[in-house]
PDB file of C-alpha atoms in Angstrom:
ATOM      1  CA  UNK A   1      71.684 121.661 103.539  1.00 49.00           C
ATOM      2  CA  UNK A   2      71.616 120.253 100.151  1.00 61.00           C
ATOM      3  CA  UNK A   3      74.970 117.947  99.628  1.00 70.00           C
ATOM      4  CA  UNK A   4      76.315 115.756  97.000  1.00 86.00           C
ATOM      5  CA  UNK A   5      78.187 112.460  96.222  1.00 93.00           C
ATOM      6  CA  UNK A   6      81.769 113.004  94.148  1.00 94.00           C
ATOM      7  CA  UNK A   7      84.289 110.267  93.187  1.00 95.00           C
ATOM      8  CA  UNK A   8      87.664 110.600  92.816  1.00 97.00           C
ATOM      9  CA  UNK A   9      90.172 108.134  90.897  1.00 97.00           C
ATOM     10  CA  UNK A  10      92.575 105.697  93.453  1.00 98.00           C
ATOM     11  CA  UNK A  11      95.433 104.673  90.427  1.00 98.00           C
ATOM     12  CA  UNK A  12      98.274 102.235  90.702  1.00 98.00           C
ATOM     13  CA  UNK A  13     101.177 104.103  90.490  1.00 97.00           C
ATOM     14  CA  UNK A  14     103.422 101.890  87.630  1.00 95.00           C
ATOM     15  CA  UNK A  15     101.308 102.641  85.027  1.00 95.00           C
ATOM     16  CA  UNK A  16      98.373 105.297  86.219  1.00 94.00           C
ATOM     17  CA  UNK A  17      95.552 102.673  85.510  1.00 96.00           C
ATOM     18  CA  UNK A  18      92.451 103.331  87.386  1.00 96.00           C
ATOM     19  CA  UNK A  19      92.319 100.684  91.024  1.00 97.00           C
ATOM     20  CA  UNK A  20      89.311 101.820  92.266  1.00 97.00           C
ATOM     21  CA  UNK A  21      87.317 105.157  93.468  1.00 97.00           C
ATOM     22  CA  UNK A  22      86.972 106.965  96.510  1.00 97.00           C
ATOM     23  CA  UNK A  23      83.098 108.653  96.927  1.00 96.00           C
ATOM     24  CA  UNK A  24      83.159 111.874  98.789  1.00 93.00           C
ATOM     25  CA  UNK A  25      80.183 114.367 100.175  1.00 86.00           C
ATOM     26  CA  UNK A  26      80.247 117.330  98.956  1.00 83.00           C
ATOM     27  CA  UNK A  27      78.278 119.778 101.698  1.00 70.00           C
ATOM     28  CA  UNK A  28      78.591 123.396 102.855  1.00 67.00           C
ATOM     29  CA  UNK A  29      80.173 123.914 105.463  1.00 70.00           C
ATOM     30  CA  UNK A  30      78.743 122.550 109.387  1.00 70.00           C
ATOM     31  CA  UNK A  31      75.937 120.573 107.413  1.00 63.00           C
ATOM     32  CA  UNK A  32      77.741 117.270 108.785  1.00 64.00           C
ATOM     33  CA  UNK A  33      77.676 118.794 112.598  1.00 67.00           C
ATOM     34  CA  UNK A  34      73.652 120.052 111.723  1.00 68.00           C
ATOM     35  CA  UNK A  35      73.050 117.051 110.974  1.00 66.00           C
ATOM     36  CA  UNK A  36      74.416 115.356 113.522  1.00 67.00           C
ATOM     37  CA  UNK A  37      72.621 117.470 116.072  1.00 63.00           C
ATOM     38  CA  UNK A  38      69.312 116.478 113.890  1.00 64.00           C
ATOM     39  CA  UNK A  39      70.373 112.703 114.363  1.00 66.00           C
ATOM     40  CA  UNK A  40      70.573 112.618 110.375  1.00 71.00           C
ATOM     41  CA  UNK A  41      73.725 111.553 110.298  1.00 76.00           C
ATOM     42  CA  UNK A  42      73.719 107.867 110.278  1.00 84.00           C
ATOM     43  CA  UNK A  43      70.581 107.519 108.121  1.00 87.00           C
ATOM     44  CA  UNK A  44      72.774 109.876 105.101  1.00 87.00           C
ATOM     45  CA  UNK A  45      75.945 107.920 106.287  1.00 90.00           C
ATOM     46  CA  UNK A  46      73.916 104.207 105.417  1.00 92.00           C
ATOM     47  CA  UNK A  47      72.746 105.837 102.186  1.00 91.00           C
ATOM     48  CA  UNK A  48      75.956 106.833 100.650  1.00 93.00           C
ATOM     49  CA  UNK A  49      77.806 103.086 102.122  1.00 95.00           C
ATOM     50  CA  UNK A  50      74.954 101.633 100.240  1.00 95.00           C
ATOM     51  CA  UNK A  51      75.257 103.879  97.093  1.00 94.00           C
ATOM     52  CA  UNK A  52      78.763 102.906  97.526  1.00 96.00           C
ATOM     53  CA  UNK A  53      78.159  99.111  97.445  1.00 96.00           C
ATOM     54  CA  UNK A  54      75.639  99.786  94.266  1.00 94.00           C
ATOM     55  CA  UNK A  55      78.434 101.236  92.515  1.00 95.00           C
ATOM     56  CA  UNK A  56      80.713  98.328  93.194  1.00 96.00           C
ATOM     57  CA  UNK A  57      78.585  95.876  91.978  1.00 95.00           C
ATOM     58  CA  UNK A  58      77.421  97.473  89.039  1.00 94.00           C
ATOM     59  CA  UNK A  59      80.550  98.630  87.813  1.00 91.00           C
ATOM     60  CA  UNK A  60      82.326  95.736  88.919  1.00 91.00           C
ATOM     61  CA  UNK A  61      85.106  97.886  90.381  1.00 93.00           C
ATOM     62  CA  UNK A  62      86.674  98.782  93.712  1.00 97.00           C
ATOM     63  CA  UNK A  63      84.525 101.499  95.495  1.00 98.00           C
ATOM     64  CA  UNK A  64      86.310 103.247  99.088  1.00 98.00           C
ATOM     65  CA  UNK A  65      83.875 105.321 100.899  1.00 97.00           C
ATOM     66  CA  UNK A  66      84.196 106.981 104.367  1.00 93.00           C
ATOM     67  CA  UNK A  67      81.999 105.334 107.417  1.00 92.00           C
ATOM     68  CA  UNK A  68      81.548 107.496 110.079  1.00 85.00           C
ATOM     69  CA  UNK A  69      81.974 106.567 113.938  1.00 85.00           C
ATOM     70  CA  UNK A  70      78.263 106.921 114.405  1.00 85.00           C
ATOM     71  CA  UNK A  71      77.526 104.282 112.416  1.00 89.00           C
ATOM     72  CA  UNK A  72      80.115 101.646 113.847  1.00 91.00           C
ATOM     73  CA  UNK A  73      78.827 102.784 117.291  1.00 89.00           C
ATOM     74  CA  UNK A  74      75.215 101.148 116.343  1.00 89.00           C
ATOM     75  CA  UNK A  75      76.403  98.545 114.470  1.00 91.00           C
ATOM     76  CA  UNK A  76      73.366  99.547 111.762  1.00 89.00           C
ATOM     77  CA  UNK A  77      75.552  98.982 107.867  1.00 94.00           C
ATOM     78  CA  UNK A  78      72.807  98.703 105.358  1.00 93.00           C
ATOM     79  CA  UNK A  79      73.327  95.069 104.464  1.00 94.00           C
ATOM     80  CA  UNK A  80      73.836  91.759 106.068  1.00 93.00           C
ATOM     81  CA  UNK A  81      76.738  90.048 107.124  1.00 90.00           C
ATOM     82  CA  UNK A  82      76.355  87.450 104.508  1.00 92.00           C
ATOM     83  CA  UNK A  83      75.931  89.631 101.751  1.00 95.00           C
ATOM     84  CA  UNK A  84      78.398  89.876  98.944  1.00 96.00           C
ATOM     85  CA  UNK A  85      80.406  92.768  99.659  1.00 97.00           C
ATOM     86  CA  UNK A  86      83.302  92.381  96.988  1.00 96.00           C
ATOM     87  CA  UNK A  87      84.353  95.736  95.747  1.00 97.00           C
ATOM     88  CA  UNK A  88      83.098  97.568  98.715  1.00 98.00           C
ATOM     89  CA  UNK A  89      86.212  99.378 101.304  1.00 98.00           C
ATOM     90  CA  UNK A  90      84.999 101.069 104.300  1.00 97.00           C
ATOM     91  CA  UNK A  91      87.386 103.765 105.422  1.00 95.00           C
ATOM     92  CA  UNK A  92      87.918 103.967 109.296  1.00 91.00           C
ATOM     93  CA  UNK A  93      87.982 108.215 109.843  1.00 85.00           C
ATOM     94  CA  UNK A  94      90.329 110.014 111.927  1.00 79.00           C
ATOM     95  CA  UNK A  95      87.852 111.953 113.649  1.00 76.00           C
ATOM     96  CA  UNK A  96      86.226 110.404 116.136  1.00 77.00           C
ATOM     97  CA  UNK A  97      87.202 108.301 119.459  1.00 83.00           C
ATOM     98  CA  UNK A  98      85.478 104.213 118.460  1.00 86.00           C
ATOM     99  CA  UNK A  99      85.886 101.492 120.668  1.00 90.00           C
ATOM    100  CA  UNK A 100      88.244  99.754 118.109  1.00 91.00           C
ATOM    101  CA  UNK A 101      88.100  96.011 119.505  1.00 93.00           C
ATOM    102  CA  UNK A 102      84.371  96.106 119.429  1.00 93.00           C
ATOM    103  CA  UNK A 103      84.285  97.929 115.843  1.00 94.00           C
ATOM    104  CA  UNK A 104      86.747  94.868 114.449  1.00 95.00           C
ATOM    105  CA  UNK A 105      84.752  92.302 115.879  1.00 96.00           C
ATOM    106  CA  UNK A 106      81.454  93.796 114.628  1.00 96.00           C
ATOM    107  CA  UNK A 107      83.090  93.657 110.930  1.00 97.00           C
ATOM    108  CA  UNK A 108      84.676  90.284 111.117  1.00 97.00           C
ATOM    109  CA  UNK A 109      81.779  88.874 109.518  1.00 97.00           C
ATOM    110  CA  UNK A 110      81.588  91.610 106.836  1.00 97.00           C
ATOM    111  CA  UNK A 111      84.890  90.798 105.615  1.00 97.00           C
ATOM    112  CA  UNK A 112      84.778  87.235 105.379  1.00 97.00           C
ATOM    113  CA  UNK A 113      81.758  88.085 102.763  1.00 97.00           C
ATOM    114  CA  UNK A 114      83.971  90.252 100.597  1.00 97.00           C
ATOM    115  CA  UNK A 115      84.290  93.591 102.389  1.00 97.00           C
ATOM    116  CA  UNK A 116      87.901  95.490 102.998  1.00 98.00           C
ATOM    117  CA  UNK A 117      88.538  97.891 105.900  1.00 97.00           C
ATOM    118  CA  UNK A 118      91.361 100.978 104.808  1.00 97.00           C
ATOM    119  CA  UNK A 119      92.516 103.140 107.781  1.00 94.00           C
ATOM    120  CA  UNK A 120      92.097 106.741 106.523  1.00 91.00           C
ATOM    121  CA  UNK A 121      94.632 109.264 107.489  1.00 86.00           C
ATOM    122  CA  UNK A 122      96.714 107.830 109.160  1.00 88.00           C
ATOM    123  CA  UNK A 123      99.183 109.120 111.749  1.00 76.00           C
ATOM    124  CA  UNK A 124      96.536 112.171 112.369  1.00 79.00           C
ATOM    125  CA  UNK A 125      93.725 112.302 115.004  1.00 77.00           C
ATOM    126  CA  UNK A 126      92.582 108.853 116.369  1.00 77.00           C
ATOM    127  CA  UNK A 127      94.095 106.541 113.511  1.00 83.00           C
ATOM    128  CA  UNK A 128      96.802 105.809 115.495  1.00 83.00           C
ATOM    129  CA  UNK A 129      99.075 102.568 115.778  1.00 89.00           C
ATOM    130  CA  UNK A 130      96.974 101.084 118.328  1.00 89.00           C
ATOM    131  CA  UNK A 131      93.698 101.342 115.595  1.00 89.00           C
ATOM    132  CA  UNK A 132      96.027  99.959 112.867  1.00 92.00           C
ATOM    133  CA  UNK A 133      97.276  96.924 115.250  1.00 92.00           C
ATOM    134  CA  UNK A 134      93.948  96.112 116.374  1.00 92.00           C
ATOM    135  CA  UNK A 135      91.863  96.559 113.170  1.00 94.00           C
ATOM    136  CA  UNK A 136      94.488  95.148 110.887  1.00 96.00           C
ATOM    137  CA  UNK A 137      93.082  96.982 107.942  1.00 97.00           C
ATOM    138  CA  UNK A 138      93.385  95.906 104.328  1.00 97.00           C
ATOM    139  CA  UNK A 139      94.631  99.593 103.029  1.00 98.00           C
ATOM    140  CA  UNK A 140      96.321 102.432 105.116  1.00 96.00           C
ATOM    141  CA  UNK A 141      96.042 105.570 103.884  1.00 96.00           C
ATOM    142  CA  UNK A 142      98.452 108.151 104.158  1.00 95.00           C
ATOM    143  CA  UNK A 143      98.436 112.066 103.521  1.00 93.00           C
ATOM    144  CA  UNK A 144     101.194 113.553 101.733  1.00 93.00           C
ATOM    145  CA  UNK A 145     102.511 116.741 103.363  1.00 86.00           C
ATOM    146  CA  UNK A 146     105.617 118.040 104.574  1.00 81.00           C
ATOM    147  CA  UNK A 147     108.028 115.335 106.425  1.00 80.00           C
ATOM    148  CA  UNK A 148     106.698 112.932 104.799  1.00 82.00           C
ATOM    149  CA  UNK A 149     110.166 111.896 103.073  1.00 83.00           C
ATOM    150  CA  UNK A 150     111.468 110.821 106.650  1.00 86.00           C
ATOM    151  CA  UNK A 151     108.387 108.526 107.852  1.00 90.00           C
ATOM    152  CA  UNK A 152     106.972 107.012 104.230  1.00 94.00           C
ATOM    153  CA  UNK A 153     109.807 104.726 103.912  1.00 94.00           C
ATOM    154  CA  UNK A 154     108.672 103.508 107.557  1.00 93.00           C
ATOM    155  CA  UNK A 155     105.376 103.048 106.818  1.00 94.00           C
ATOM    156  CA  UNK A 156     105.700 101.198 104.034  1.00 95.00           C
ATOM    157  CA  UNK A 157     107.513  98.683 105.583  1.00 95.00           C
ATOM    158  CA  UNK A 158     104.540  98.442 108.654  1.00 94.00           C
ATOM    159  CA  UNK A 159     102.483  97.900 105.715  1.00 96.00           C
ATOM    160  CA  UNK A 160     104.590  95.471 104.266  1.00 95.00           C
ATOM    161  CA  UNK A 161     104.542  93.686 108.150  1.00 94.00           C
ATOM    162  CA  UNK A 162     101.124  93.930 108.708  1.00 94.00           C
ATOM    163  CA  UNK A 163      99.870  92.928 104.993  1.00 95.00           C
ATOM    164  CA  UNK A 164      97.962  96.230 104.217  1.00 97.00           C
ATOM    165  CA  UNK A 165      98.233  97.505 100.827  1.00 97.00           C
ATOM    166  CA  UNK A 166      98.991 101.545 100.692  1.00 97.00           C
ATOM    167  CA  UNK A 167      97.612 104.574  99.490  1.00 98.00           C
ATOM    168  CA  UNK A 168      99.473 107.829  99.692  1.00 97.00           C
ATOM    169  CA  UNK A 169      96.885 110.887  99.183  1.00 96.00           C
ATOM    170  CA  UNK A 170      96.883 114.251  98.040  1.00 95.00           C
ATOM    171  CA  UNK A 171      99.212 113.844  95.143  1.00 97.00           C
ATOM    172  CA  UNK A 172      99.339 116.684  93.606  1.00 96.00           C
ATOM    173  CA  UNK A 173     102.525 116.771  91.387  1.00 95.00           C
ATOM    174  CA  UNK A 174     104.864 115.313  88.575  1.00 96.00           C
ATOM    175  CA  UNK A 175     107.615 115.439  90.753  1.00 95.00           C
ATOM    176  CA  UNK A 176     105.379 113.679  94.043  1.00 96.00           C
ATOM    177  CA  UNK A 177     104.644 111.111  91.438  1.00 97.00           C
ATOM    178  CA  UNK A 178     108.110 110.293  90.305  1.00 96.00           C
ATOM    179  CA  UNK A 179     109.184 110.268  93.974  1.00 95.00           C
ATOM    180  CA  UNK A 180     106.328 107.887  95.132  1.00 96.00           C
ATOM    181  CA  UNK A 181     107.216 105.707  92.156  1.00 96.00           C
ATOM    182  CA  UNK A 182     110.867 105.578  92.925  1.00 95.00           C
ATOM    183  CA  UNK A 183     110.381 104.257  96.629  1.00 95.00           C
ATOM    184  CA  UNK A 184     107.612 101.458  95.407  1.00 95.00           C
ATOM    185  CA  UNK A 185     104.355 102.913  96.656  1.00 96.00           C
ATOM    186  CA  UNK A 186     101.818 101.294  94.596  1.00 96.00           C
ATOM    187  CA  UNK A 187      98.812 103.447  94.890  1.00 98.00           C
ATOM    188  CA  UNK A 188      97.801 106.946  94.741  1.00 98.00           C
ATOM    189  CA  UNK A 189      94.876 109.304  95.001  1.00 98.00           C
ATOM    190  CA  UNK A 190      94.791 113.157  94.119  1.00 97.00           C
ATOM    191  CA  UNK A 191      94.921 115.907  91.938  1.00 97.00           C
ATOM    192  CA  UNK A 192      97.458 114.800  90.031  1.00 97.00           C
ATOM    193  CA  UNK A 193      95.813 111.711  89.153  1.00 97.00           C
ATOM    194  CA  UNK A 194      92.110 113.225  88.736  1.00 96.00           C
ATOM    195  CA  UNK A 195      89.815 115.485  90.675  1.00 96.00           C
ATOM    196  CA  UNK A 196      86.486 114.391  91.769  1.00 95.00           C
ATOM    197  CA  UNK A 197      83.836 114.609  89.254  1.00 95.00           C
ATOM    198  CA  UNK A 198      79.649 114.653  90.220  1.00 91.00           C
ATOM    199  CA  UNK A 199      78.331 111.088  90.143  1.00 86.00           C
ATOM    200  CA  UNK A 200      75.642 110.558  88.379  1.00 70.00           C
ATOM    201  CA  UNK A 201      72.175 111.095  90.186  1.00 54.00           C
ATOM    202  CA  UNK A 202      74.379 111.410  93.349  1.00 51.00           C
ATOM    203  CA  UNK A 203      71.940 113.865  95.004  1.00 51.00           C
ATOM    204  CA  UNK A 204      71.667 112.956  98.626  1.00 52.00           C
TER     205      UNK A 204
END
């Protein structure tokens, strides 16, 4: 079950500079659901937020990294409230069902102390409106797919309401690029932008 931690460029759009980083596990396939089953999976999940933080502070940069529901649910993040967080963006997954009022109260704290909150996904699975109203996340993050032309211009003004900054995904093309560009959408993550590379001693 032997995984590993990528990262993958997040760029601002105007002028492809580099915004941050998204870390990602790379894993064979079912290892997350094995070690789930094992109860593993929020002692690697506090290991790679952590990792994540290290990286922020070290690089001085912005550092997004998926949290899973498991580790909301026991309130266990691998730092204190009052410690510096700047840099660090926990993305809220899609995946799971969360008790949303008691995960945004349990990261009040966190944020005052430097740490940002991105919906990932959303529109798909559980990161719904309701998540997005409730949470009021610093970044929403959208997937690029088909349809997308109708609804982007509609989420970017919900973003625009609710004072979230937004990242469109999966970029994968010149001509995605101009398009994004043309409607305003400052940031974007993908392909087309950089694929993720091995981190250094990212063995986990």
């Amino acid at each position: 079950m032997a995984v590993s931690l990528r990262k993958q460029p997040i760029v601002r759009l105007m002028d492809r500079s580099t915004y941050g980083h998204e870390i990602l596990l790379a894993h064979p396939k079912d290892t997350l659901g094995l070690m789930a089953d094992a109860g593993l999976l929020v002692d690697l999940d506090r290991y790679i937020v952590d990792t994540a933080l290290h990286l922020a502070r070290t690089q001085q940069t912005r550092v997004f990294v998926n949290v899973t529901a498991e580790l909301l649910a026991t309130q266990h993040l691998p730092f204190a409230p009052d410690d510096d967080l700047t840099g660090l963006v926990l993305e809220i997954t899609e995946r799971s069902r969360l008790d949303i009022e008691a995960v945004a109260s349990y990261l009040a704290p966190y944020r005052e102390h430097g740490l940002r909150i991105a919906l990932d996904d959303f529109g798909n699975g559980f990161n719904g409106l309701l998540r997005w109203t409730t949470l009021r996340p610093d970044f929403v993050k959208v997937r690029l797919s088909s349809g997308m032309e109708f609804f982007l211009p509609l989420i970017m003004d919900a973003a625009a309401q609710l004072e979230a900054e937004l990242v469109v995904e999966r970029v994968e093309t010149h001509e995605q690029d101009m398009w994004l560009k043309k409607l305003g959408v400052t940031y974007g993550q993908g392909f087309f932008y950089g694929r993720p590379v091995p981190m250094e001693g990212g063995a986990a």
